[in-house]
Structures are given as C-alpha cells and as structure tokens.
C-alpha cells in the first residue's frame, strides 16, 4: 500500500508571525484554533543575524561603523531587511565611517555613491550577468566583466562610432563624443592600445543628444556638464587602480603566508611520524596526484583536518617511494658529488704543493673505489662532512704517485704501438727505461722514461695537433684553472684523446734525416730550438714570422701535406685529368732536394743526443704557466732555382694574367704564390714544369743555401 502523503505546514518568517498573532488577538475568543491531527508542527527557523533587526537602530549603526566596507557589502546581501537598512540614504554615514576604518582607501569619486564604490573595490560579481566569480575590474569603466560579457558589452570606440556616426549632428566630432564617455585602454595590447567603451553608454548618449538636438542651448549645457563629470572620473582612476593593485598584492602575500604555514605544519607532523624531507619532494610526481592540492590550501591544519588528509598523504608518499626511488637516489648522488667537487677545489692549493700534485684532478680522485664507497654510503644519504673528507684527503699523496705511473704507462703504451707500426727506425727506442737507476726511491720517482724523451715521441691530441710528453703534462697542469670542470676531468677522460701512430713516428724520423740529425735526437734539443724550423716548399720566399714552426708543428705540417697530396691525386684519377702531379712534401725522395731546414738564429747549448731534461723536477718549473716561443723573423733563402734576390722580386711577363696556378685550377685547387720565384718553385716541385707548363728536362738540384746549415 502506498504511503500516505503528509500535509505541509506553512513556516512563517518573523514578520508573518507578528501579523498572525495580531489578527488572532482582535478576533477574540469566538474563533477557535483548528487543530491539525497527525502532523507535527515545525518551529519557525530564524537566521543568525535576525537579532540585528531587533536591536535599536542607534546601536546597530554604532556597530556597523566599526566594520569594513567589504563587511557591510556582504551584510547588505544577507537578508532583505539588512539590505533596506544599509542601502538607505540615511546609512551614508555608516559607509563613510567604515571606509575610514579601512584607513588607506582613496576618497570616493563623485560619480559613485558609497555602496557602489564599495562594490567597485570589493565586489566579485559581473556587472552585466549573474557570474559571481568575476575578478577583472575595469576602473575607468566602473564595471566588472566576465569574458563573455566583455565581448558582448565592451568594444573599441572607433568601431562603434563608425557604425553609428550618423546618429550625431555633423558639428560634433568624434573627439567631442569620446570626451563624454567612460573609456579605458587595455594593458594586454602592445604599445598604445585603442580605447574601449561600454556600448550601452554610447547608445544612451546618442539618444540623449538626439533628444536635445532641437535645443542648441540645452545641448551645449549637457555636453559641458557631461565632459566635466567624465574628467572628474578620469582623475580618480589612477588612485583607485593603484589601491586595487596594492590590495591584490597584500592579499596574495597573505595567501602565500597561509600556504607556507599550512605546509610547514603538515611537514612537521609527517616528520614526527618518521618521514624525511625527500618524501615531500614533488618534482618526480606524475600528473593527477593531489599532494599539492592537500598541501597548498590556506586553511589551517586542525586536528580534524589532519585526520582527514593524513591517510591520503601517506598513500602518496608510499607511491612516490616506489615510483621515483631511482630518481631520488641519482639526485642524492649528484648532491654528494657536487659537495665533493667543492671540497676538492678548496683544497687544491695543498694538493698542488705535493710532488706531481698538479697532475692530479678531481675526476682522478673521484674514480677511486674507496671514494665512491664513501659518497654512496647508505644510498648517498650521509653528507660529506669534515671527518669523511679528511679520510679521503689523507690518501691523496699516495694516490698522486700511482696516478703519475698511470700517465707514464699510458703514454709509453702509445709509443710502443707507434714504433711497431713504423718501419723507418733503424733501431727501436728503449720503451721501458734508459738504464739509469740511481737507487734512491725519490730519485727514481723523479725519473722520466727515455722513450718519452725521444724527438720522435709525439702524440696526437684531439686529432688535430701534435704535442710532446712535456706538453701533455703542462696542459694537464693548467686544467684546474678551468672553473667549469670543478677541478679538472679524470685522466681516463682527458687521456682518451692522447694517442700516437706509426705515421707520426715515421714522419718525425724522416724530418730528422732531412735536418741531418741522428735518430736518437732528444726532444729537449728540439724544444730548445723553439720555432726555428721552416718548410722550404711552402711560403719559401716569405719574410714574415708566420713561416717559422716548432718541431711538433713541422711534423704535423708534413703529415697534413702528404695526406692532402693523396687526396688530390685520387681526385685527378677520378676525373681522368692529364696533369703532371708530384709530391712536393715528399721527405724520402732525393730528387727534389731538401724541403726543410732550421733557421740559424738560436744557439742551442745542447747536444742533440744528450738527455739532460729527464727529471720531472726540472720540467715542473714551468707547470701552471703559459709558455710561448718568439717566432722567427728570418727565413732560409731557397736558391735552388738559381735566381738572385734582385731577380726574384721583379715581375715576370710570362705569367698569364693570374697569380693562381693554372694546373691546380683544373682539379679544383686555387693555389697562389705572390712572388714569381715562388710560383716557379711550385710549378717545378708540384708539377715538374716551368712557368709555361713545359716539362723540365731533369729535376733541379738540392737547395744549396739550406744545405750549408743542415749540420748546425
């Protein structure tokens, strides 16, 4: 059976109850109350603010004077009775007093009453629709507008005026019409944005002007009054706008402080449960987790709030540990390694005072197994304090000696392989030691293996330059000055670019023979020569210092020249060109004569085969300092063409209107020689022809001038 519907009892408000009781009293006892059986009468529900309406108006007014305009605005919207009281003209004194209580609110502009002014400053709703969350206020227009209403009710003045210009008399220009309207310039536009107005204000103005158009006197009075009001409104907008900005900033700061307090309170409670700071890190959280929503609120954490959010927070921490444990471990390791690098850089002055300490870098120390164990101890959760760092620093002197041996062995191994690849050495250099054993461990530690002191012991670095063993040490000693490396890379990284080859050793051996030096010439002798070496094939008539080279640069120059010859020869063969082509940097041929010489400039107080710089202590004097050689300003005169200096400087009429070699141009090379003598030498050594391209009967002899100085 269906349940019987109960009758409803009308619930009266305060005014209805008073009227009902008054009517019953006038009717007397003749009328009896009708009883409602079976229905329980509900009591009247009264609002919490109903007592305000029962107190005397003087007391209510006195209380309201101590409220803020925002409180009065909210109170006026609480009930109809309060609205009638606060919106009456007699309550203006209350609003003024409330505005003064706030303290820093600008004076009320003349176009707004007190409630309107309070709504402009503290309201949140849209001025055109029922949207209650609109926060964008346009002070100059005296409205708040949501995005939809902005598009609907606000538009550019120029566009609206052009559409309705016929609604105004011809003598009223657009500037006069604009001066009678509230306008604003939006900040989102670049440069100087176009002014915007409220469409309804424009149409209202158009209607009023149309109404007064028949009475010119009244129209002028209306225009003047309206322009004066608009000017007064414009004067107040800057102060109001600035106050709104300051109020917004203060509110934002308050919100941030409340969020920080809530976050600190929650973190403190979680730490009390045994959680750590890493458990609060959200950088590896996937999207969708509500950690920030729970933490970033402004509401204080009461006991009830904590009991509600605690299970959710602990569940997220559990998921975070499982999801991002490896990421947090890597982050902890990076933090330990950064602290390790800082401590090493701070201790570098002490490290560099240790013998061979300049060769020891931060990366070398960090590769030690016991250092890795200390840094990764307890999953890198233990900080690198002074006690743990001292345990590392105490072992650095021992590690430096081992590191020196690592560099030696690496370089010796590269030279061993290069000597095996080379077939030019009549006898292989001693790749282990020079046979000198002083017996003193300190002296033995200071000793450099002899194979690293040979003039043929050159290393490739990075694939684009050659350097000797002392240059490797010198370059490595400068690494700590590279601040971005935090103390230098490990030798396993830096030394990976150090290599040698049989081609390098062979070329160095050939050039020693060209210079008339023995194969066992020491590197110390070649370094003492500085940049006295010149190639007699390239820039042979030049008087500039750029033609001189060091020993390593000379070897590299001939290696590149021979590689280029092979490449060009393949190009000629592939293009099937009939071009005479010779290798003018061929060091093994006796036909072209000597191609290299040393300028007789510096007196070297060394014997080529004397090993006088075989001590690390001697070499270490220059470590950490930039070393430069003075370039040679002299040049070796190449007289192999049989010309005098006077003849070589004269122009030749046989060159056909160009400084470029015509034979090289055929296979894509633009080789130029400014002196005529240089071009003649190029044609002879590269192509075996004269300047006109005619084949020579037989190759010319050896450079006589250079030959005089080969034994020096």
XYZ file of C-alpha atoms in Angstrom:
712
model
C 0.000 0.000 0.000
C 1.328 3.405 -0.915
C 2.483 5.670 1.887
C 0.071 8.475 2.663
C 1.403 11.905 1.919
C 1.698 14.222 4.882
C 0.333 17.725 4.798
C 2.801 20.568 4.794
C 2.724 23.244 7.442
C 3.498 26.767 6.339
C 6.568 28.157 8.047
C 6.278 31.890 8.661
C 9.106 34.317 8.990
C 9.303 36.867 11.762
C 7.021 39.423 10.146
C 4.372 36.810 9.237
C 4.278 35.539 12.833
C 3.758 39.037 14.185
C 0.877 39.690 11.784
C -0.758 36.344 12.585
C -0.642 36.912 16.332
C -2.140 40.406 15.919
C -5.102 39.113 13.876
C -5.878 36.390 16.390
C -5.919 38.863 19.223
C -8.509 41.118 17.502
C -10.849 38.266 16.659
C -11.338 37.379 20.325
C -12.209 34.023 21.780
C -15.141 33.437 19.440
C -12.812 31.810 16.946
C -11.170 28.616 17.992
C -7.894 27.310 16.793
C -8.195 24.497 14.369
C -6.127 21.549 15.430
C -4.113 19.574 12.950
C -4.058 15.983 13.973
C -1.412 13.535 12.815
C 1.043 16.285 11.736
C 3.802 17.611 13.982
C 4.134 21.391 13.736
C 7.669 22.560 12.973
C 9.140 25.522 14.788
C 10.000 28.700 12.940
C 13.590 28.887 11.673
C 15.301 32.194 12.398
C 18.548 33.436 10.803
C 21.642 34.047 12.895
C 21.533 37.757 12.022
C 17.849 38.205 12.897
C 18.763 39.782 16.252
C 20.385 42.696 14.423
C 16.952 43.780 13.198
C 15.502 43.657 16.721
C 18.098 45.976 18.314
C 17.675 49.762 18.276
C 18.875 51.454 15.117
C 21.352 53.636 17.012
C 23.149 50.588 18.409
C 23.169 48.826 15.012
C 24.585 51.939 13.375
C 27.280 52.249 16.026
C 28.326 48.621 15.489
C 28.314 48.938 11.687
C 30.688 51.923 11.860
C 33.471 49.576 13.016
C 33.087 47.225 10.046
C 34.964 47.412 6.760
C 33.178 48.342 3.512
C 33.552 44.728 2.406
C 31.790 43.528 5.569
C 28.950 45.997 5.033
C 28.638 44.915 1.413
C 28.348 41.262 2.413
C 25.972 42.120 5.268
C 23.643 44.007 2.920
C 23.274 40.863 0.857
C 22.448 38.635 3.823
C 18.723 39.497 4.071
C 16.107 41.837 2.715
C 15.798 43.726 5.982
C 19.515 44.406 6.264
C 19.607 45.477 2.645
C 16.842 48.035 3.221
C 18.739 49.478 6.159
C 22.205 49.627 4.622
C 21.072 50.773 1.200
C 19.023 53.665 2.535
C 20.319 57.207 2.202
C 20.441 57.579 5.966
C 23.163 54.918 6.188
C 25.687 57.019 4.225
C 27.417 57.988 7.486
C 27.918 54.274 8.257
C 29.616 53.624 4.915
C 31.855 56.674 5.286
C 32.913 55.596 8.766
C 33.620 52.053 7.525
C 35.782 53.446 4.707
C 37.783 55.470 7.219
C 38.202 52.385 9.407
C 39.916 50.701 6.440
C 42.371 53.604 6.531
C 44.000 53.705 3.099
C 41.019 53.650 0.724
C 41.064 56.620 -1.707
C 38.352 59.248 -1.470
C 35.009 58.391 -3.047
C 34.707 59.698 -6.633
C 31.707 61.969 -7.322
C 30.039 59.626 -9.812
C 29.542 56.782 -7.291
C 27.641 56.536 -4.028
C 29.111 54.667 -1.082
C 27.626 51.190 -1.809
C 28.586 51.459 -5.481
C 32.105 52.474 -4.547
C 32.375 49.554 -2.105
C 31.131 47.168 -4.810
C 33.720 48.512 -7.256
C 36.543 47.913 -4.740
C 35.406 44.691 -3.065
C 32.794 43.136 -5.338
C 33.368 39.885 -7.193
C 30.376 39.515 -9.470
C 29.989 40.554 -13.081
C 28.235 43.893 -13.640
C 26.281 42.529 -16.599
C 25.334 38.948 -15.663
C 24.919 36.669 -12.639
C 28.513 35.386 -12.743
C 29.759 35.589 -9.136
C 33.456 34.862 -9.644
C 34.496 37.732 -11.908
C 37.709 39.318 -10.619
C 38.667 41.534 -13.536
C 37.683 45.119 -12.741
C 37.865 47.993 -15.247
C 38.231 51.042 -13.022
C 37.908 53.568 -15.832
C 34.644 51.971 -16.960
C 33.385 51.432 -13.375
C 32.403 47.809 -14.116
C 33.466 44.221 -13.648
C 33.044 41.969 -16.643
C 33.467 38.293 -17.326
C 34.962 37.236 -20.650
C 31.598 36.679 -22.326
C 30.136 39.994 -21.197
C 33.309 41.813 -22.172
C 32.910 40.620 -25.754
C 29.200 41.457 -25.675
C 29.068 44.853 -23.917
C 32.525 46.410 -24.409
C 34.020 47.382 -27.774
C 36.503 49.744 -29.441
C 35.256 53.312 -29.603
C 36.385 53.827 -33.200
C 34.480 50.761 -34.423
C 31.252 51.725 -32.614
C 31.478 55.347 -33.715
C 31.965 54.460 -37.380
C 28.869 52.277 -37.275
C 26.701 54.992 -35.642
C 28.247 58.270 -36.767
C 25.018 59.341 -38.489
C 23.247 59.432 -35.121
C 25.111 62.630 -34.150
C 24.958 66.135 -35.636
C 27.703 66.892 -38.098
C 29.304 69.604 -35.947
C 30.022 67.074 -33.134
C 33.324 65.458 -33.957
C 34.457 62.036 -32.743
C 36.789 63.633 -30.183
C 33.856 65.517 -28.605
C 31.788 62.326 -28.454
C 34.715 60.456 -26.943
C 35.184 63.124 -24.240
C 31.676 62.394 -22.946
C 32.182 58.636 -22.473
C 33.931 56.479 -19.928
C 36.859 54.853 -21.671
C 39.816 52.600 -20.875
C 42.963 51.317 -22.550
C 43.588 47.633 -22.024
C 47.001 46.555 -20.725
C 47.093 43.377 -22.812
C 47.654 45.326 -26.016
C 51.171 46.251 -27.147
C 52.352 49.865 -27.490
C 49.379 52.266 -27.316
C 46.137 50.223 -27.360
C 42.879 51.562 -28.858
C 40.339 52.919 -26.283
C 37.306 50.814 -25.389
C 33.877 51.941 -24.149
C 30.628 50.397 -22.925
C 28.225 50.040 -25.820
C 25.112 50.876 -23.776
C 26.683 54.161 -22.624
C 27.340 55.085 -26.230
C 23.790 54.398 -27.342
C 22.400 56.196 -24.292
C 24.498 59.243 -25.173
C 23.371 59.080 -28.794
C 19.729 59.047 -27.693
C 20.190 61.970 -25.313
C 21.944 64.089 -27.964
C 19.214 63.249 -30.464
C 16.614 64.372 -27.903
C 18.362 67.700 -27.269
C 19.388 68.347 -30.874
C 16.453 70.765 -31.366
C 17.567 72.920 -28.428
C 21.143 74.029 -29.024
C 21.430 75.796 -25.651
C 20.370 72.794 -23.618
C 22.619 70.534 -25.730
C 25.708 72.665 -25.063
C 24.928 72.726 -21.344
C 24.519 68.929 -21.322
C 27.788 68.400 -23.216
C 29.716 70.674 -20.862
C 28.299 69.034 -17.737
C 28.982 65.528 -19.026
C 32.541 66.363 -20.075
C 33.189 67.791 -16.612
C 31.892 64.605 -14.952
C 33.999 62.371 -17.217
C 37.068 64.460 -16.434
C 36.453 64.100 -12.702
C 36.046 60.346 -13.094
C 39.287 60.107 -15.059
C 41.190 61.960 -12.332
C 40.197 59.359 -9.724
C 41.003 56.214 -11.683
C 44.764 56.256 -11.078
C 44.440 56.313 -7.280
C 41.773 53.602 -7.311
C 43.750 51.427 -9.683
C 46.878 51.718 -7.551
C 44.924 50.865 -4.397
C 43.459 47.789 -6.061
C 46.959 46.685 -7.109
C 48.308 47.126 -3.577
C 45.322 45.323 -2.081
C 45.763 42.450 -4.526
C 49.464 42.179 -3.668
C 48.753 42.208 0.057
C 46.117 39.536 -0.345
C 48.462 37.409 -2.423
C 51.181 37.731 0.213
C 48.681 36.734 2.889
C 47.650 33.691 0.856
C 51.281 32.686 0.391
C 51.961 33.027 4.109
C 48.919 30.915 4.976
C 50.013 28.257 2.479
C 53.548 28.247 3.885
C 52.222 27.905 7.420
C 49.977 25.021 6.392
C 52.817 23.321 4.526
C 55.222 23.737 7.454
C 52.630 22.368 9.867
C 51.949 19.300 7.688
C 55.661 18.625 7.159
C 56.291 18.836 10.887
C 53.546 16.318 11.586
C 54.899 13.969 8.904
C 58.445 14.204 10.291
C 57.059 13.240 13.679
C 55.777 10.063 12.012
C 59.284 9.234 10.704
C 59.153 10.660 7.170
C 62.057 12.640 5.684
C 62.343 15.758 3.542
C 62.820 13.630 0.430
C 59.325 12.218 0.963
C 57.906 15.725 0.458
C 59.613 16.336 -2.913
C 57.086 16.521 -5.753
C 59.375 17.061 -8.754
C 59.056 13.445 -9.960
C 55.323 13.081 -9.282
C 53.146 12.199 -12.297
C 50.130 14.312 -13.130
C 46.976 13.568 -11.193
C 48.416 13.216 -7.699
C 46.688 15.519 -5.191
C 49.678 16.290 -2.988
C 49.814 19.978 -3.886
C 46.050 20.301 -3.533
C 46.234 18.942 0.002
C 49.318 20.920 0.970
C 48.746 24.206 -0.853
C 45.493 25.338 0.755
C 45.135 28.352 3.033
C 43.063 26.619 5.687
C 44.846 25.959 8.981
C 45.556 22.344 9.927
C 43.307 21.464 12.829
C 43.126 18.012 14.393
C 40.059 17.209 12.338
C 41.674 18.378 9.093
C 44.820 16.373 9.866
C 42.871 13.177 10.446
C 41.156 13.646 7.089
C 44.254 14.300 4.975
C 46.822 12.082 6.727
C 45.802 8.769 5.039
C 45.941 10.414 1.615
C 49.367 11.955 2.253
C 50.858 8.684 3.495
C 49.482 6.822 0.492
C 51.075 9.351 -1.890
C 54.427 9.051 -0.077
C 54.282 5.285 -0.440
C 53.617 5.600 -4.176
C 56.335 8.250 -4.518
C 58.985 5.989 -2.992
C 58.093 3.189 -5.382
C 57.721 5.407 -8.444
C 60.713 7.767 -8.129
C 63.151 5.953 -5.830
C 65.844 5.711 -8.512
C 65.457 9.396 -9.384
C 65.869 10.443 -5.774
C 68.954 8.232 -5.468
C 70.520 9.908 -8.514
C 69.683 13.316 -7.083
C 71.363 12.453 -3.776
C 74.447 11.200 -5.587
C 74.681 14.392 -7.621
C 74.448 16.431 -4.434
C 77.257 14.395 -2.805
C 79.438 14.672 -5.901
C 78.886 18.428 -6.064
C 79.939 18.788 -2.435
C 82.947 16.561 -3.142
C 83.955 18.802 -6.079
C 83.683 21.932 -3.962
C 85.874 20.480 -1.245
C 88.487 19.346 -3.759
C 88.634 22.797 -5.355
C 89.017 24.360 -1.905
C 91.921 22.009 -1.111
C 93.706 22.391 -4.458
C 96.397 24.752 -3.114
C 97.518 21.976 -0.727
C 97.258 19.316 -3.430
C 99.396 21.329 -5.863
C 102.175 21.603 -3.263
C 102.522 17.799 -3.216
C 105.058 16.433 -5.764
C 103.192 15.808 -9.035
C 100.049 17.205 -7.388
C 99.483 19.487 -10.380
C 98.748 16.405 -12.464
C 96.046 15.142 -10.102
C 92.489 16.200 -10.863
C 89.138 15.959 -9.165
C 87.990 13.320 -11.651
C 91.018 11.136 -10.859
C 90.200 11.140 -7.156
C 86.514 10.509 -7.721
C 87.275 7.372 -9.746
C 88.962 5.739 -6.749
C 86.809 2.848 -5.453
C 87.037 3.854 -1.794
C 85.887 7.392 -2.677
C 82.867 6.005 -4.481
C 82.058 3.892 -1.427
C 82.165 6.956 0.835
C 79.996 9.027 -1.495
C 77.442 6.210 -1.955
C 77.377 5.197 1.702
C 73.835 4.489 2.915
C 72.432 5.290 -0.549
C 74.215 8.679 -0.513
C 72.105 9.882 2.404
C 75.090 10.698 4.635
C 76.535 14.173 3.936
C 80.210 14.634 3.098
C 81.285 16.211 6.394
C 84.810 17.189 7.503
C 85.576 13.801 9.045
C 84.683 11.864 5.898
C 86.561 14.324 3.666
C 89.715 14.050 5.832
C 89.634 10.281 5.340
C 89.826 10.938 1.603
C 92.405 13.722 1.742
C 94.880 11.676 3.822
C 95.324 9.213 0.957
C 95.873 11.816 -1.801
C 99.762 11.790 -1.674
C 99.802 8.035 -2.203
C 97.229 8.271 -4.968
C 99.204 11.004 -6.768
C 102.270 8.757 -7.158
C 100.122 5.982 -8.556
C 98.476 8.456 -10.890
C 101.847 9.613 -12.251
C 102.626 5.979 -13.100
C 99.251 5.672 -14.866
C 100.055 8.630 -17.147
C 103.529 7.264 -17.878
C 102.259 3.794 -18.722
C 99.524 5.198 -20.963
C 101.950 7.345 -22.975
C 104.589 4.601 -23.166
C 101.990 2.151 -24.444
C 101.024 4.574 -27.229
C 104.691 4.982 -28.224
C 105.254 1.209 -28.218
C 102.397 0.693 -30.647
C 103.548 3.590 -32.832
C 107.103 2.176 -33.051
C 105.761 -1.216 -34.080
C 103.729 0.435 -36.847
C 106.697 2.495 -38.053
C 109.207 0.869 -40.412
C 111.633 3.763 -40.687
C 113.507 3.466 -37.399
C 116.832 1.672 -37.859
C 116.745 0.662 -34.204
C 113.753 0.840 -31.862
C 113.941 3.231 -28.937
C 114.044 1.823 -25.440
C 110.408 1.796 -24.419
C 110.896 0.838 -20.792
C 113.745 2.828 -19.226
C 117.053 4.487 -20.052
C 119.050 2.165 -17.842
C 119.706 4.754 -15.155
C 118.712 3.577 -11.701
C 120.035 5.891 -9.026
C 118.901 3.508 -6.303
C 117.264 6.279 -4.316
C 113.468 5.812 -4.408
C 112.959 9.584 -4.530
C 115.401 9.966 -7.440
C 113.811 7.031 -9.209
C 110.389 8.624 -8.750
C 111.681 11.804 -10.407
C 112.970 9.927 -13.436
C 111.273 10.096 -16.871
C 111.440 7.020 -19.167
C 113.806 7.651 -22.065
C 111.335 6.685 -24.795
C 109.206 9.669 -23.826
C 112.211 11.991 -24.302
C 112.917 10.994 -27.909
C 112.352 13.560 -30.665
C 110.087 11.051 -32.401
C 107.828 10.649 -29.336
C 105.000 12.876 -30.471
C 101.352 12.389 -29.533
C 98.145 13.257 -31.250
C 95.779 15.256 -29.064
C 92.178 15.545 -30.148
C 93.096 14.502 -33.680
C 94.168 17.990 -34.809
C 97.523 18.777 -33.168
C 100.760 17.115 -32.069
C 102.455 17.524 -28.712
C 105.330 16.002 -26.800
C 105.159 14.378 -23.372
C 106.139 17.543 -21.523
C 103.342 19.414 -23.305
C 100.853 16.816 -22.091
C 101.985 17.405 -18.522
C 101.972 21.155 -18.991
C 98.458 21.172 -20.445
C 97.163 18.935 -17.686
C 98.678 21.158 -15.012
C 96.538 24.047 -16.312
C 93.265 22.132 -16.032
C 92.394 23.328 -12.505
C 92.032 26.833 -13.894
C 89.040 25.678 -15.884
C 86.445 26.561 -13.259
C 83.599 24.904 -15.121
C 85.273 21.492 -14.699
C 85.253 21.866 -10.884
C 88.859 20.788 -10.570
C 89.504 19.005 -13.876
C 88.426 15.841 -15.644
C 89.891 12.437 -14.894
C 92.829 11.168 -16.931
C 90.593 8.377 -18.218
C 88.571 11.115 -19.963
C 91.308 13.606 -20.817
C 93.832 10.936 -21.799
C 91.424 9.302 -24.224
C 92.363 11.995 -26.752
C 96.099 11.267 -26.396
C 97.408 8.818 -29.000
C 100.245 8.255 -31.452
C 100.788 6.370 -34.687
C 103.458 4.908 -36.903
C 102.838 7.681 -39.424
C 103.831 10.300 -36.823
C 106.979 8.450 -35.774
C 107.966 7.803 -39.390
C 107.486 11.417 -40.425
C 109.500 12.659 -37.442
C 112.300 10.213 -38.331
C 112.337 11.349 -41.995
C 112.491 15.010 -40.993
C 115.368 14.343 -38.587
C 117.207 12.826 -41.520
C 116.390 15.879 -43.670
C 117.800 18.117 -40.939
C 120.925 15.978 -40.675
C 120.193 14.944 -37.090
C 120.580 11.421 -35.644
C 117.538 9.282 -34.975
C 118.136 9.327 -31.212
C 117.982 13.123 -31.005
C 116.326 14.146 -27.753
C 113.096 16.075 -27.517
C 114.868 18.540 -25.213
C 117.122 19.621 -28.104
C 114.179 20.094 -30.488
C 112.270 22.096 -27.874
C 115.314 24.286 -27.294
C 115.244 25.202 -30.966
C 111.872 26.865 -30.376
C 110.154 27.889 -33.600
C 113.274 27.917 -35.783
C 112.030 25.331 -38.320
C 110.744 26.204 -41.764
C 109.330 24.319 -44.685
C 111.228 25.153 -47.871
C 108.280 24.167 -50.066
C 105.573 26.378 -48.580
C 105.974 30.178 -48.382
C 109.654 29.713 -49.255
C 110.263 33.357 -50.203
C 108.262 34.844 -47.334
C 109.962 37.225 -44.924
C 107.179 37.007 -42.273
C 107.390 35.281 -38.909
C 104.379 33.078 -39.659
C 106.538 30.781 -41.800
C 108.512 29.507 -38.780
C 107.264 26.492 -36.824
C 108.059 24.426 -33.776
C 109.164 20.838 -34.115
C 105.696 19.405 -33.452
C 104.112 21.882 -35.876
C 106.655 20.958 -38.565
C 105.894 17.243 -38.282
C 102.156 17.845 -38.339
C 102.520 20.156 -41.341
C 104.206 17.459 -43.438
C 101.680 14.821 -42.343
C 98.796 17.017 -43.482
C 100.596 17.938 -46.715
C 101.131 14.268 -47.624
C 97.510 13.432 -46.784
C 96.382 16.288 -48.991
C 98.597 15.043 -51.838
C 96.955 11.607 -51.690
C 93.501 13.169 -51.687
C 94.279 15.413 -54.671
C 95.870 12.526 -56.554
C 92.679 10.489 -56.160
C 90.660 13.465 -57.407
C 92.813 13.721 -60.542
C 92.496 9.990 -61.196
C 88.725 10.008 -60.679
C 88.306 12.956 -63.040
C 90.726 11.330 -65.524
C 92.763 14.513 -65.895
C 96.120 14.595 -67.673
C 98.002 16.786 -65.205
C 101.617 16.271 -64.093
C 101.413 15.938 -60.326
C 104.295 15.446 -57.854
C 104.517 15.346 -54.066
C 106.444 18.483 -53.152
C 106.442 17.431 -49.444
C 107.982 14.015 -50.102
C 110.730 13.682 -47.478
C 112.155 10.351 -48.724
C 112.941 11.477 -52.267
C 116.416 12.732 -53.119
C 115.297 14.270 -56.425
C 113.576 17.386 -55.117
C 116.336 18.239 -52.651
C 115.863 19.250 -49.042
C 112.404 20.513 -48.139
C 113.009 21.579 -44.542
C 115.673 23.499 -42.641
C 116.322 25.221 -39.332
C 116.920 28.952 -39.344
C 120.379 29.693 -37.903
C 119.049 32.024 -35.226
C 119.364 30.476 -31.768
C 122.485 28.933 -30.281
C 121.323 25.740 -28.615
C 123.617 24.836 -25.739
C 122.685 21.186 -26.030
C 123.981 18.150 -27.817
C 121.177 16.510 -29.859
C 121.603 13.152 -28.133
C 122.232 14.420 -24.596
C 119.390 13.589 -22.175
C 119.691 16.452 -19.749
C 115.976 17.060 -19.159
C 114.974 13.639 -17.896
C 113.733 14.797 -14.485
C 110.190 15.689 -13.560
C 111.547 18.236 -11.089
C 113.157 20.164 -13.971
C 110.069 20.067 -16.145
C 107.755 21.015 -13.286
C 109.236 24.522 -13.050
C 107.053 25.629 -15.938
C 103.881 23.799 -14.917
C 100.930 26.086 -14.416
C 102.426 28.890 -16.523
C 101.811 29.722 -20.145
C 104.913 29.069 -22.264
C 105.378 30.815 -25.609
C 108.222 30.945 -28.124
C 109.310 34.001 -30.042
C 108.572 33.447 -33.689
C 111.454 33.613 -36.100
C 111.607 36.743 -38.246
C 114.300 35.375 -40.541
C 113.870 32.893 -43.352
C 116.060 30.418 -45.155
C 116.768 31.591 -48.704
C 115.850 28.966 -51.242
C 118.326 29.342 -54.137
C 117.586 26.088 -55.873
C 116.188 27.913 -58.932
C 119.438 29.734 -59.482
C 117.929 33.215 -59.018
C 119.312 36.183 -57.151
C 117.283 38.208 -54.659
C 117.023 41.066 -57.149
C 115.694 38.816 -59.886
C 113.133 37.176 -57.647
C 111.390 40.444 -56.838
C 110.929 41.523 -60.455
C 107.609 40.834 -62.148
C 107.578 38.321 -64.951
C 105.771 38.813 -68.228
C 105.459 35.076 -68.715
C 102.718 34.701 -66.076
C 99.438 34.675 -67.969
C 97.379 37.367 -66.159
C 96.850 35.473 -62.871
C 98.573 34.618 -59.597
C 96.923 31.196 -59.444
C 98.499 28.007 -60.690
C 96.674 27.065 -63.928
C 97.344 23.330 -63.464
C 95.952 23.253 -59.909
C 92.794 25.017 -61.071
C 91.967 22.097 -63.349
C 91.272 19.795 -60.396
C 89.638 22.404 -58.166
C 92.581 23.829 -56.192
C 93.266 27.560 -56.175
C 96.929 27.662 -55.337
C 98.539 31.096 -55.336
C 102.096 32.342 -54.922
C 102.695 36.091 -54.874
C 106.412 36.220 -55.824
C 107.225 34.972 -59.269
C 110.019 32.925 -57.789
C 107.505 31.163 -55.521
C 105.291 30.236 -58.439
C 108.293 28.951 -60.383
C 109.292 26.768 -57.433
C 105.720 25.491 -57.074
C 105.477 24.583 -60.750
C 108.800 22.762 -60.560
C 108.195 20.818 -57.296
C 104.460 20.145 -57.686
C 104.130 19.595 -61.436
C 107.693 19.185 -62.751
C 107.238 22.019 -65.299
C 108.371 25.579 -65.860
C 106.101 28.623 -65.560
C 104.639 27.996 -69.021
C 103.799 24.381 -68.132
C 106.573 22.816 -70.225
C 108.104 19.652 -68.726
C 111.594 20.093 -67.301
C 114.450 18.133 -68.823
C 115.530 16.893 -65.414
C 114.779 17.867 -61.818
C 116.889 20.632 -60.318
C 119.440 20.070 -57.621
C 119.460 20.467 -53.899
C 118.872 23.783 -52.144
C 122.468 24.870 -51.657
C 121.793 27.600 -49.111
C 119.847 25.339 -46.814
C 122.449 22.625 -47.157
C 125.059 24.870 -45.595
C 123.104 24.946 -42.339
C 121.904 21.372 -42.047
C 124.749 20.433 -39.724
C 124.302 23.362 -37.387
